[in-house]
Coordinates of C-alpha atoms and ligand atoms in Angstrom, one line a residue:
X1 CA 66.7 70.9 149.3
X2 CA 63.5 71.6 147.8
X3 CA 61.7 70.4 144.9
X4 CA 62.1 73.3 142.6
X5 CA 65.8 73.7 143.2
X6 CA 66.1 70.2 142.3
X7 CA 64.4 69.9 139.2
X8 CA 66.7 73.2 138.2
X9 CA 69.5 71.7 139.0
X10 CA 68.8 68.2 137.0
X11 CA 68.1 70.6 134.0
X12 CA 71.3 72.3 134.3
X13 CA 73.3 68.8 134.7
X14 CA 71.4 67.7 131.5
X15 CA 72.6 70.9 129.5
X16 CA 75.9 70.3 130.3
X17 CA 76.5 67.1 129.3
X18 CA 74.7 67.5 126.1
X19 CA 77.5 70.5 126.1
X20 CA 79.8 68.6 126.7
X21 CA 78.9 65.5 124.5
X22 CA 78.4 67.6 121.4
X23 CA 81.9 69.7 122.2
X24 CA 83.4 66.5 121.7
X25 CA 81.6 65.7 119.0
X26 CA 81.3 68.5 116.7
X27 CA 83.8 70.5 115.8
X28 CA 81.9 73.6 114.4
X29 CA 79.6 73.6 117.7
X30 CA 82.9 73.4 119.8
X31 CA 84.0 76.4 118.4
X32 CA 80.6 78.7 118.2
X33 CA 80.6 77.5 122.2
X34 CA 83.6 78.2 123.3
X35 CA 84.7 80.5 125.8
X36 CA 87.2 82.6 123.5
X37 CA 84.1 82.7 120.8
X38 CA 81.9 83.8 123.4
X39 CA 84.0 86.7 124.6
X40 CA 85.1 87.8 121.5
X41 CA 81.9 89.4 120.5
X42 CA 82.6 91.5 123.1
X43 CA 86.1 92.0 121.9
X44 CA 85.6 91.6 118.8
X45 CA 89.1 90.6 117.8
X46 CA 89.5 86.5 118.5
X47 CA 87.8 84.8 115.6
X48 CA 85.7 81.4 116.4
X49 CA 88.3 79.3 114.1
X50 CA 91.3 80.0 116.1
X51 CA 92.4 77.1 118.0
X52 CA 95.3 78.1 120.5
X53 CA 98.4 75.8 120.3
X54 CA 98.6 74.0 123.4
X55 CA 102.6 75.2 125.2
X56 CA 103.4 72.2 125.1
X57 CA 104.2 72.0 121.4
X58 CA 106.2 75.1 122.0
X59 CA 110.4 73.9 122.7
X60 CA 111.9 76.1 125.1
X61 CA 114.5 78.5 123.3
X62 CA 117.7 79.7 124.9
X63 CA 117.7 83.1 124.1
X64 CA 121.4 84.1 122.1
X65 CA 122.0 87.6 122.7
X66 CA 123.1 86.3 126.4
X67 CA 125.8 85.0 125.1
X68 CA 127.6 88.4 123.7
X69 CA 129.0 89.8 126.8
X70 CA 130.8 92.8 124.6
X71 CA 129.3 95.8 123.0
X72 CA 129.8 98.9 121.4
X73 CA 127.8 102.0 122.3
X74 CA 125.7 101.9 119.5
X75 CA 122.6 102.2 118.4
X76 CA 120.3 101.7 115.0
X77 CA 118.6 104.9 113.2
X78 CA 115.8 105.1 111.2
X79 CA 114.6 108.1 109.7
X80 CA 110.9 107.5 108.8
X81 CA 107.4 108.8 108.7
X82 CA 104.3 107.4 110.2
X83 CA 102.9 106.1 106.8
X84 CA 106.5 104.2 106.1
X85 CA 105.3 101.6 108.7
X86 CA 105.1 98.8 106.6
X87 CA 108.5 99.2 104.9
X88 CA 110.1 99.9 108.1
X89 CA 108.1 96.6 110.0
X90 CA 110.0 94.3 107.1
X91 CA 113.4 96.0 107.6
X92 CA 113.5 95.6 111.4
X93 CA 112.4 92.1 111.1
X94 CA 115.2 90.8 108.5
X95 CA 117.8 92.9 110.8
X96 CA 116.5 90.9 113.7
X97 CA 116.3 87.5 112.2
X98 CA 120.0 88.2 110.7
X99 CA 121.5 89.9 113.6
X100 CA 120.2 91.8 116.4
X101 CA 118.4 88.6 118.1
X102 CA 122.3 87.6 119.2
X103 CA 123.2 91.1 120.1
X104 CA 120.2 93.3 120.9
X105 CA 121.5 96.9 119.9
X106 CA 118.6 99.5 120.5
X107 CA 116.7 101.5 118.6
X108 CA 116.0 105.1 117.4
X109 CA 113.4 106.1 115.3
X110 CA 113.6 109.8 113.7
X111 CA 110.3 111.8 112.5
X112 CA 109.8 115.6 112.2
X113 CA 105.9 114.5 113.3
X114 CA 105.6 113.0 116.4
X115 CA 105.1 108.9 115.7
X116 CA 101.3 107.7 115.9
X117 CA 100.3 104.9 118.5
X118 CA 100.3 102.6 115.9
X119 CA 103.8 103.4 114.5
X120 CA 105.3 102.5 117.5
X121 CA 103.0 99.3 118.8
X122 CA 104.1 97.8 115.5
X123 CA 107.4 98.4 115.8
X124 CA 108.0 97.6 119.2
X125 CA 106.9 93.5 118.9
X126 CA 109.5 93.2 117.0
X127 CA 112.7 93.1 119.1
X128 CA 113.3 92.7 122.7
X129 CA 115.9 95.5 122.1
X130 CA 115.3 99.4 124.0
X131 CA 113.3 101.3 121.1
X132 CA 113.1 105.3 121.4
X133 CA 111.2 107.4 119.4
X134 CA 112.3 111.3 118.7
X135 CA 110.5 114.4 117.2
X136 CA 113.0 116.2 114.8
X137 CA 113.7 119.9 116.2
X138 CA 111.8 122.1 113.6
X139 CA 114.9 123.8 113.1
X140 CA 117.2 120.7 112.1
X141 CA 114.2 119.8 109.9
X142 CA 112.8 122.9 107.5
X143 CA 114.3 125.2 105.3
X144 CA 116.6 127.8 107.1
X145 CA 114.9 131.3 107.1
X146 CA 118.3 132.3 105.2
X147 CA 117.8 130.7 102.2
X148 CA 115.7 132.6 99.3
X149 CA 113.0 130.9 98.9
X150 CA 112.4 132.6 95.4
X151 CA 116.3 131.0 94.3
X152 CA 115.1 127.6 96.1
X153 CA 111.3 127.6 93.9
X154 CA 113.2 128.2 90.6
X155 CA 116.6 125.6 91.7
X156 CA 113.3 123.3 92.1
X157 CA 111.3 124.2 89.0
X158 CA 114.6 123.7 87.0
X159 CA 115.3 120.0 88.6
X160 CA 111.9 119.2 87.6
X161 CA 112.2 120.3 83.8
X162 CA 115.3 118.2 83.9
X163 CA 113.1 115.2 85.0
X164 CA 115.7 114.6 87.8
X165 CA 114.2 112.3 90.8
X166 CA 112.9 114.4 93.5
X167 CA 113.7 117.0 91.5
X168 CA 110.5 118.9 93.2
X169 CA 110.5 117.8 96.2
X170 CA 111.0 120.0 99.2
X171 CA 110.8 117.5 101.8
X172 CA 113.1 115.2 100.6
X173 CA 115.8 118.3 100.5
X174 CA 114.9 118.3 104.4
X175 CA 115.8 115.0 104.8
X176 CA 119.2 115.2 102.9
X177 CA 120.0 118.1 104.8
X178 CA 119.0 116.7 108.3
X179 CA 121.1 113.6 107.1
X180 CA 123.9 115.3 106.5
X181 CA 123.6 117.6 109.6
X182 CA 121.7 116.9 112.6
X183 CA 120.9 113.8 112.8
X184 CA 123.4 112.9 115.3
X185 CA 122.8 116.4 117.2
X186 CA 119.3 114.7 118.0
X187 CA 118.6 114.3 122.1
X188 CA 118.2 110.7 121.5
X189 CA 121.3 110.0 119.8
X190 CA 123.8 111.9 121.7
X191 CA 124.2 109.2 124.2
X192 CA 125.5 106.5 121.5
X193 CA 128.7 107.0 119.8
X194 CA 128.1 104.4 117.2
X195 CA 125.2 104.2 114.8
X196 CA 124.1 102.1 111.7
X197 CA 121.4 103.9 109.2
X198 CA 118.2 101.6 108.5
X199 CA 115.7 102.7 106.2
X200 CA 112.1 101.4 105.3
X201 CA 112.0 98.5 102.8
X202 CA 115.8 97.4 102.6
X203 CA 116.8 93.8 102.8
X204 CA 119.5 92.0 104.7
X205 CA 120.2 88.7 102.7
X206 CA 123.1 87.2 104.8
X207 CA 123.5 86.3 108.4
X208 CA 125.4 88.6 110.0
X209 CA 127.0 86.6 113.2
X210 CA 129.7 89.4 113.8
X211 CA 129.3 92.7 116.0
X212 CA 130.3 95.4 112.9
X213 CA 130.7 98.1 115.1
X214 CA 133.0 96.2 117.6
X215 CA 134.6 95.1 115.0
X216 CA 135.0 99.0 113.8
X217 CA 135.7 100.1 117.5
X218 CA 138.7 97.8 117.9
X219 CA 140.0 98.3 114.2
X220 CA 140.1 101.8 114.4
X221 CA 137.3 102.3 111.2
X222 CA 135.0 105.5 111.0
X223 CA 132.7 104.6 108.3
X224 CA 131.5 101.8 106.5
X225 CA 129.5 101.3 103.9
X226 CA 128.5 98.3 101.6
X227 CA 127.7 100.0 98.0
X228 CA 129.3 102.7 96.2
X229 CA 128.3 104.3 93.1
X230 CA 127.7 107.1 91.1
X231 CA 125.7 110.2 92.4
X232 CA 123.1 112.7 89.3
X233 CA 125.6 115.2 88.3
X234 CA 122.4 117.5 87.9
X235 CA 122.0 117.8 91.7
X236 CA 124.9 118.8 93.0
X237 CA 126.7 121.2 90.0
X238 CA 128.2 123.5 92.2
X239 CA 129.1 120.9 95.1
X240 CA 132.4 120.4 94.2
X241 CA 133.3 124.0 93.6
X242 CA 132.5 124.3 97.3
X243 CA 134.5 121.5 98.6
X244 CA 137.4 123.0 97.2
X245 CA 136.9 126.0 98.3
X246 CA 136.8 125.0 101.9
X247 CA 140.1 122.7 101.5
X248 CA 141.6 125.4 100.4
X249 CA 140.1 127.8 103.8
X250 CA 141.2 124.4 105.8
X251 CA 143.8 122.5 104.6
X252 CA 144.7 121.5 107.8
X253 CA 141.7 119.1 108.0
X254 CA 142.6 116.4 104.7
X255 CA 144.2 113.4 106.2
X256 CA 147.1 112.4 105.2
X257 CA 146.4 108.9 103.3
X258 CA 143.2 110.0 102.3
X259 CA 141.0 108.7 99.4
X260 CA 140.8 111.3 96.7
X261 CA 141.3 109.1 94.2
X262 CA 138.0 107.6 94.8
X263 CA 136.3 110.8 94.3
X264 CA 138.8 112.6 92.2
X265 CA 140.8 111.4 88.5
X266 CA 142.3 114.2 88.3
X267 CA 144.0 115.0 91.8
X268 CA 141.4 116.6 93.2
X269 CA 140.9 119.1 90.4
X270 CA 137.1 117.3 89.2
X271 CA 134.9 115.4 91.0
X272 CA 134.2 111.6 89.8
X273 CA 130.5 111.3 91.7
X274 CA 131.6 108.4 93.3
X275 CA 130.5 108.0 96.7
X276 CA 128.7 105.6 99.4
X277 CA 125.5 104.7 99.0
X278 CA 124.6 106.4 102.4
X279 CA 121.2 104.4 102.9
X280 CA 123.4 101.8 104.0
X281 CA 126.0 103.2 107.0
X282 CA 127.5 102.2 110.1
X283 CA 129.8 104.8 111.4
X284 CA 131.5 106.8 114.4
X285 CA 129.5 110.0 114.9
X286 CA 132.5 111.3 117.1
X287 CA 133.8 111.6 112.9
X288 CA 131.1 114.1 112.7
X289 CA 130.6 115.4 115.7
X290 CA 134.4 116.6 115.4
X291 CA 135.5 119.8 114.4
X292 CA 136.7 119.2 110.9
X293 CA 133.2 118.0 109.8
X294 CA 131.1 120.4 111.7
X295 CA 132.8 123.2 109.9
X296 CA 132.5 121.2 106.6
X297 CA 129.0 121.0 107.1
X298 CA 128.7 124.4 108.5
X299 CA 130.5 125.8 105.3
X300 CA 128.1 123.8 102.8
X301 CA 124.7 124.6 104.8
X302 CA 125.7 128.3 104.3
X303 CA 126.0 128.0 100.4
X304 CA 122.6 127.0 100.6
X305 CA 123.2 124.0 98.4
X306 CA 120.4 121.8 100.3
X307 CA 117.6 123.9 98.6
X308 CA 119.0 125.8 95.7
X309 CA 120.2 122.2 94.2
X310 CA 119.5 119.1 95.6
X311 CA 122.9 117.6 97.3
X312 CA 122.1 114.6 99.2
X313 CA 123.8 113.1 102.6
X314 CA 125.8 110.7 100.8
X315 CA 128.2 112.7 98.6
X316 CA 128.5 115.0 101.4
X317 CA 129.2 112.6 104.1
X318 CA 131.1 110.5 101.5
X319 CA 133.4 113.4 100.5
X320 CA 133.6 114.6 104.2
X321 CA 134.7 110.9 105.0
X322 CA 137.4 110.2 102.0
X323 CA 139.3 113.5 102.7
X324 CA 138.8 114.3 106.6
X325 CA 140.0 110.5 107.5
X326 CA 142.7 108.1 106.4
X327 CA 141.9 105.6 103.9
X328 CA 142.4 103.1 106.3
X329 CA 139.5 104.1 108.2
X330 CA 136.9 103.4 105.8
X331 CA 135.4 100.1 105.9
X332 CA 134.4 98.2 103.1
X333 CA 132.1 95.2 104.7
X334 CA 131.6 92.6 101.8
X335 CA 130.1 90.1 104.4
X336 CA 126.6 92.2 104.8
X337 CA 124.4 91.2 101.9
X338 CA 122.5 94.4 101.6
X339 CA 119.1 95.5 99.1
X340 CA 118.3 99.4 98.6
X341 CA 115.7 98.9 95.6
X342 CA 117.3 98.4 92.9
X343 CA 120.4 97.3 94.0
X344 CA 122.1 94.8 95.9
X345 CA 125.0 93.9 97.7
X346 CA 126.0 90.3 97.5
X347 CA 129.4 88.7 99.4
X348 CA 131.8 88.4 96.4
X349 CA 133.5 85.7 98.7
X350 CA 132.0 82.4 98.4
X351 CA 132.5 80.9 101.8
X352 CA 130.8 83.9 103.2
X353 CA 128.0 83.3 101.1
X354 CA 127.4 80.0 101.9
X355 CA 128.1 79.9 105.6
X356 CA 125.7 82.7 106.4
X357 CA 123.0 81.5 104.3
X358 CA 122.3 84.8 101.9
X359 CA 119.4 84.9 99.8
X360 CA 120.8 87.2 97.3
X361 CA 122.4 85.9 93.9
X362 CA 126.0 86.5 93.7
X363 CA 125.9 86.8 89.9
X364 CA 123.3 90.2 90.8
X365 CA 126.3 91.6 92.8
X366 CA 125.9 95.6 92.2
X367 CA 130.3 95.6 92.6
X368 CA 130.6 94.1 88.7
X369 CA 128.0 96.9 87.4
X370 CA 128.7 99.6 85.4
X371 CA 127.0 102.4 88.1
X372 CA 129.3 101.0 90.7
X373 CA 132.3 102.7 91.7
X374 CA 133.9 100.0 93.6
X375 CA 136.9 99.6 91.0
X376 CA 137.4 102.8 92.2
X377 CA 137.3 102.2 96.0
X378 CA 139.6 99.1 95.0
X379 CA 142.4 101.0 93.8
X380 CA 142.3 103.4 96.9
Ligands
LIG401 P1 115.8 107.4 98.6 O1 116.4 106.2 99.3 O2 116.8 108.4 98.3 O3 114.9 107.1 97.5 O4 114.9 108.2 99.7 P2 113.8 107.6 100.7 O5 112.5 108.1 100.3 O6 114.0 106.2 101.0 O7 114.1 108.4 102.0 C1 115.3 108.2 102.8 C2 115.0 108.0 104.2 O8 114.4 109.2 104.8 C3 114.0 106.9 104.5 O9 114.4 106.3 105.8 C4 112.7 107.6 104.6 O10 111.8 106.9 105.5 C5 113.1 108.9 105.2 N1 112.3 110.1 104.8 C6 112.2 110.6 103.5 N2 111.4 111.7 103.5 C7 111.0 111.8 104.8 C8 110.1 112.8 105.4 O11 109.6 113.7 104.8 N3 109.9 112.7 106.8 C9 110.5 111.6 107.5 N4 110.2 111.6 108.8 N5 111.3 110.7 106.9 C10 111.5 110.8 105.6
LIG402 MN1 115.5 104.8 100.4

């Protein structure tokens, strides 16, 4: 070796240690030196202050959902658009803590845009369950060339002098129509039979260490829901009218111990607004898939109803559901602590309450209030 490679390599020991030395030393030149630090100007994502955990503080964790060896075909839904990321990011993550880690049911997300990149990066850490994401055929999404769009401006103008929420809004008259009438026709979602509705910004406050849609599957249940309550007469005045109507066209599609009385005190003459709070819904979309339902929907969609007032999914589905199917197939779940700002579903039983940990206060219960119809849905 000659001289001058020598001396170099002397000078590079010496740096080193001092490295080394001072790594150990001081904390702030450790990590202003470090590799990570170094890189991430490059990068520039890993900050200098961010010390990795070493694995071994890290316990191994068996992972639950191998222990469910039954499922239903089912599948969650959420309607949303790109800038309900957020919302949707908490909702997925309180229905994974509380149930999905133990049962891993997939995912569809809805949109009439197509999602962004980050939409569906964000979503997709979130559970190791499948998660799909659909465009919305324009014509399950917008406003039906048949409808007058001078009668639908005015219906609108008139909701909005009557300060009635949404009242204006065209887009949300899309989504109550798609809710009530496609959603279930979607590509994605004609391979499951069962689906439960998730929106942006709800709150599951209980464990929930039961399969609900097995539970449905084997009992025989179409729908469930977890709050009922009473819908803005204003935005479906002529709704009723209609339903009537088509009973009356097809009587051969009312079951035969339906629940009229939830929606009717007077036999079916008026119409009490009581229905299921359809944010919240885990049901059999063979119920609307079927024929009874298809032309119920059918029948409403060509009154126009959607635009010229402002019916929403819920009474229709709810009606749809107390009159096309047995009593006995509508599920009341009080064990799913649910939250749909402003209201909340708590367990009314105790046990349940305390065994699955909810976080919502039982005395807040939306079933006692005044709004709620579920004296109603009690008598049925
Ligand atoms: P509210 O619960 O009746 O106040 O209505 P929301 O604003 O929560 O809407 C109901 C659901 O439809 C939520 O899942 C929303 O994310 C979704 N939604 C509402 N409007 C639109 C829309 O224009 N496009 C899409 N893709 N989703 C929508
Ligand atoms: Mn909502």
């Amino acid at each position: 070796m000659n001289m001058t490679l020598r001396y170099l390599l002397a000078v590079f020991g010496v740096v080193i240690t001092v490295h080394y030395v001072l790594s150990f030393t001081h904390t702030d030149y450790r990590r202003a030196t470090s590799l990570n630090s170094l890189t991430s100007h490059f990068k520039g994502v890993t900050p200098a202050d961010i010390t990795p955990i070493p694995d071994r503080y890290y316990p191994p964790f068996s992972n639950e959902s191998l222990t469910v060896d039954h499922r239903a075909n089912a599948t969650f839904v959420i309607l949303a658009r790109n800038s309900d990321i957020d919302g949707t990011v908490r909702s997925i993550r309180e229905i994974e803590d509380r149930f999905n880690r133990r049962f891993r049911y997939p995912y569809v997300f809805l949109n009439e845009e197509s999602f962004s990149d980050d939409f569906k990066k964000r979503v997709s850490v979130l559970s190791a369950a499948k998660m799909e994401f659909g465009t919305i055929p324009r014509d399950h999404w917008y406003q039906p060339s048949s409808i007058d769009e001078k009668k639908a401006d005015a219906g609108r103008n008139r909701m909005v002098e009557q300060g009635i929420i949404y009242g204006g809004s065209l887009s949300y008259r899309n989504m109550c129509r798609f809710n009530s009438g496609f959603f279930f026709r979607h590509p994605l979602m004609e391979k499951y039979r069962w689906y439960w509705r998730i929106e942006p910004d709800v709150h599951f406050h209980c464990d929930i260490r039961f399969d609900p849609f097995v539970y449905m599957e084997e009992n025989n249940k179409v729908y469930a829901f977890t709050i009922a309550m009473y819908e803005f007469e204003k935005t479906i005045p002529s709704l009723w009218s209609h339903v009537k109507d088509f009973i009356k066209l097809h009587p051969e599609y009312l079951a035969k111990d339906n629940a009229m009385r939830f929606l009717s005190d007077t036999g079916g003459d008026t119409y009490n607004l009581c229905h299921f709070w359809s944010n919240f819904e885990i049901a059999d979309m063979s119920f609307w898939r079927g024929e009874a339902y298809t032309k119920f929907f059918e029948y409403l969609d060509d009154k126009g109803g959607f635009y010229y007032e402002r019916w929403g999914d819920a009474p229709v589905h709810s009606i749809a559901a107390a009159l096309f199917a047995p009593s006995s197939q509508i599920q009341f779940f009080d064990q799913i602590g649910y939250e749909h700002n402003p209201y909340t579903h708590c367990p009314r039983n105790e046990d349940t309450w305390k065994e699955e940990k909810c976080t919502c206060d039982p005395k807040r219960n939306f079933d006692y209030d005044g709004y709620s119809c579920m004296s109603k849905w009690d008598q049925v």
